[in-house]
């Protein structure tokens, strides 16, 4: 490796971005359809709250929900970062914008996982 080559976390961040986009595109529309349309309109019988809580308390469900939350937040952070940098032409503040964006995603991920663990 060349001594002047600088390693960057950019490939890892693009991986989180693409994974978050894929998970969000596959999971969130189904959840929005069920909990935002089908159950409130009575098209499907709504699950019993105790049963729903039991499902959410299952360890596998918690892992899946944590993955959806974490990947969705990092997808948002990547989109937000590049929207601010390129859309508002603030590329000169790249490092600060990246730290704020991914820091917010990391804090949100920690909060989401903490909420899932204490539920």
Tab-separated table of C-alpha atoms in Angstrom:
chain	number	residue	atom	x	y	z
A	1	UNK	CA	0.000	0.000	0.000
A	2	UNK	CA	1.238	3.426	-0.866
A	3	UNK	CA	2.169	5.637	2.107
A	4	UNK	CA	0.094	8.516	0.701
A	5	UNK	CA	-3.067	6.429	0.385
A	6	UNK	CA	-5.599	7.534	2.941
A	7	UNK	CA	-8.137	5.050	4.250
A	8	UNK	CA	-11.659	6.312	4.459
A	9	UNK	CA	-14.821	4.870	6.028
A	10	UNK	CA	-16.765	5.834	2.895
A	11	UNK	CA	-17.271	2.251	1.578
A	12	UNK	CA	-18.677	1.163	4.942
A	13	UNK	CA	-21.032	4.159	4.990
A	14	UNK	CA	-22.222	3.388	1.448
A	15	UNK	CA	-22.846	-0.206	2.573
A	16	UNK	CA	-25.007	1.021	5.463
A	17	UNK	CA	-26.792	3.407	3.083
A	18	UNK	CA	-27.658	0.714	0.561
A	19	UNK	CA	-28.641	-1.838	3.203
A	20	UNK	CA	-30.823	0.741	4.923
A	21	UNK	CA	-32.502	1.635	1.656
A	22	UNK	CA	-33.212	-2.005	0.877
A	23	UNK	CA	-34.569	-2.799	4.343
A	24	UNK	CA	-36.652	0.362	4.409
A	25	UNK	CA	-38.080	-0.339	0.960
A	26	UNK	CA	-39.043	-3.903	1.860
A	27	UNK	CA	-40.242	-3.643	5.459
A	28	UNK	CA	-41.682	-0.174	6.051
A	29	UNK	CA	-44.385	-0.190	3.316
A	30	UNK	CA	-45.780	-3.453	4.681
A	31	UNK	CA	-45.853	-2.117	8.240
A	32	UNK	CA	-47.439	1.144	7.074
A	33	UNK	CA	-50.068	-0.748	5.083
A	34	UNK	CA	-50.928	-2.993	8.020
A	35	UNK	CA	-50.822	-0.515	10.905
A	36	UNK	CA	-51.778	2.620	8.969
A	37	UNK	CA	-54.508	1.331	6.651
A	38	UNK	CA	-55.666	-2.272	7.064
A	39	UNK	CA	-56.072	-2.394	10.852
A	40	UNK	CA	-57.601	1.104	11.346
A	41	UNK	CA	-60.099	0.605	8.500
A	42	UNK	CA	-61.081	-2.830	9.763
A	43	UNK	CA	-59.923	-4.619	6.609
A	44	UNK	CA	-58.003	-7.022	8.841
A	45	UNK	CA	-58.513	-7.893	12.462
A	46	UNK	CA	-56.070	-5.920	14.577
A	47	UNK	CA	-53.804	-8.017	16.752
A	48	UNK	CA	-54.523	-8.156	20.441
A	49	UNK	CA	-52.216	-5.690	22.263
A	50	UNK	CA	-50.928	-8.416	24.598
A	51	UNK	CA	-50.144	-10.664	21.647
A	52	UNK	CA	-48.419	-7.827	19.787
A	53	UNK	CA	-46.333	-7.035	22.871
A	54	UNK	CA	-45.410	-10.712	23.196
A	55	UNK	CA	-44.268	-10.767	19.571
A	56	UNK	CA	-42.183	-7.611	20.030
A	57	UNK	CA	-40.615	-9.048	23.202
A	58	UNK	CA	-39.350	-12.118	21.331
A	59	UNK	CA	-35.541	-11.883	20.925
A	60	UNK	CA	-35.606	-12.529	17.170
A	61	UNK	CA	-38.190	-9.784	16.638
A	62	UNK	CA	-36.069	-7.381	18.674
A	63	UNK	CA	-33.024	-8.163	16.534
A	64	UNK	CA	-34.986	-7.604	13.324
A	65	UNK	CA	-36.500	-4.351	14.600
A	66	UNK	CA	-33.081	-3.129	15.751
A	67	UNK	CA	-31.712	-3.872	12.288
A	68	UNK	CA	-34.562	-1.978	10.614
A	69	UNK	CA	-34.100	1.026	12.908
A	70	UNK	CA	-30.298	1.154	12.700
A	71	UNK	CA	-30.102	0.671	8.946
A	72	UNK	CA	-32.944	3.121	8.340
A	73	UNK	CA	-31.221	5.776	10.459
A	74	UNK	CA	-27.910	5.357	8.661
A	75	UNK	CA	-29.720	5.488	5.316
A	76	UNK	CA	-31.259	8.781	6.420
A	77	UNK	CA	-27.892	10.104	7.625
A	78	UNK	CA	-26.198	9.392	4.313
A	79	UNK	CA	-29.002	11.001	2.301
A	80	UNK	CA	-29.097	13.994	4.644
A	81	UNK	CA	-25.323	14.450	4.479
A	82	UNK	CA	-25.184	14.524	0.705
A	83	UNK	CA	-28.317	16.657	0.432
A	84	UNK	CA	-26.736	19.282	2.690
A	85	UNK	CA	-23.325	19.087	1.010
A	86	UNK	CA	-24.428	19.026	-2.619
A	87	UNK	CA	-27.936	20.433	-2.521
A	88	UNK	CA	-27.049	23.439	-0.394
A	89	UNK	CA	-23.474	23.639	-1.728
A	90	UNK	CA	-21.922	23.311	1.736
A	91	UNK	CA	-19.238	20.813	0.759
A	92	UNK	CA	-16.549	22.848	2.506
A	93	UNK	CA	-18.087	21.707	5.817
A	94	UNK	CA	-17.898	18.038	4.830
A	95	UNK	CA	-16.306	16.771	8.021
A	96	UNK	CA	-18.682	18.627	10.361
A	97	UNK	CA	-21.752	17.601	8.377
A	98	UNK	CA	-20.608	13.977	8.335
A	99	UNK	CA	-19.946	13.934	12.071
A	100	UNK	CA	-23.332	15.497	12.842
A	101	UNK	CA	-25.258	13.260	10.424
A	102	UNK	CA	-23.680	9.946	11.357
A	103	UNK	CA	-23.481	10.965	15.011
A	104	UNK	CA	-27.222	11.583	15.040
A	105	UNK	CA	-27.770	8.193	13.379
A	106	UNK	CA	-25.523	6.511	15.953
A	107	UNK	CA	-27.292	8.208	18.875
A	108	UNK	CA	-30.688	7.334	17.418
A	109	UNK	CA	-29.555	3.739	16.958
A	110	UNK	CA	-28.380	3.530	20.554
A	111	UNK	CA	-31.691	4.976	21.745
A	112	UNK	CA	-33.702	2.559	19.591
A	113	UNK	CA	-31.732	-0.443	20.824
A	114	UNK	CA	-32.044	0.737	24.423
A	115	UNK	CA	-35.814	1.066	23.998
A	116	UNK	CA	-36.017	-2.423	22.483
A	117	UNK	CA	-33.960	-3.923	25.303
A	118	UNK	CA	-35.982	-2.254	28.073
A	119	UNK	CA	-39.391	-2.980	26.511
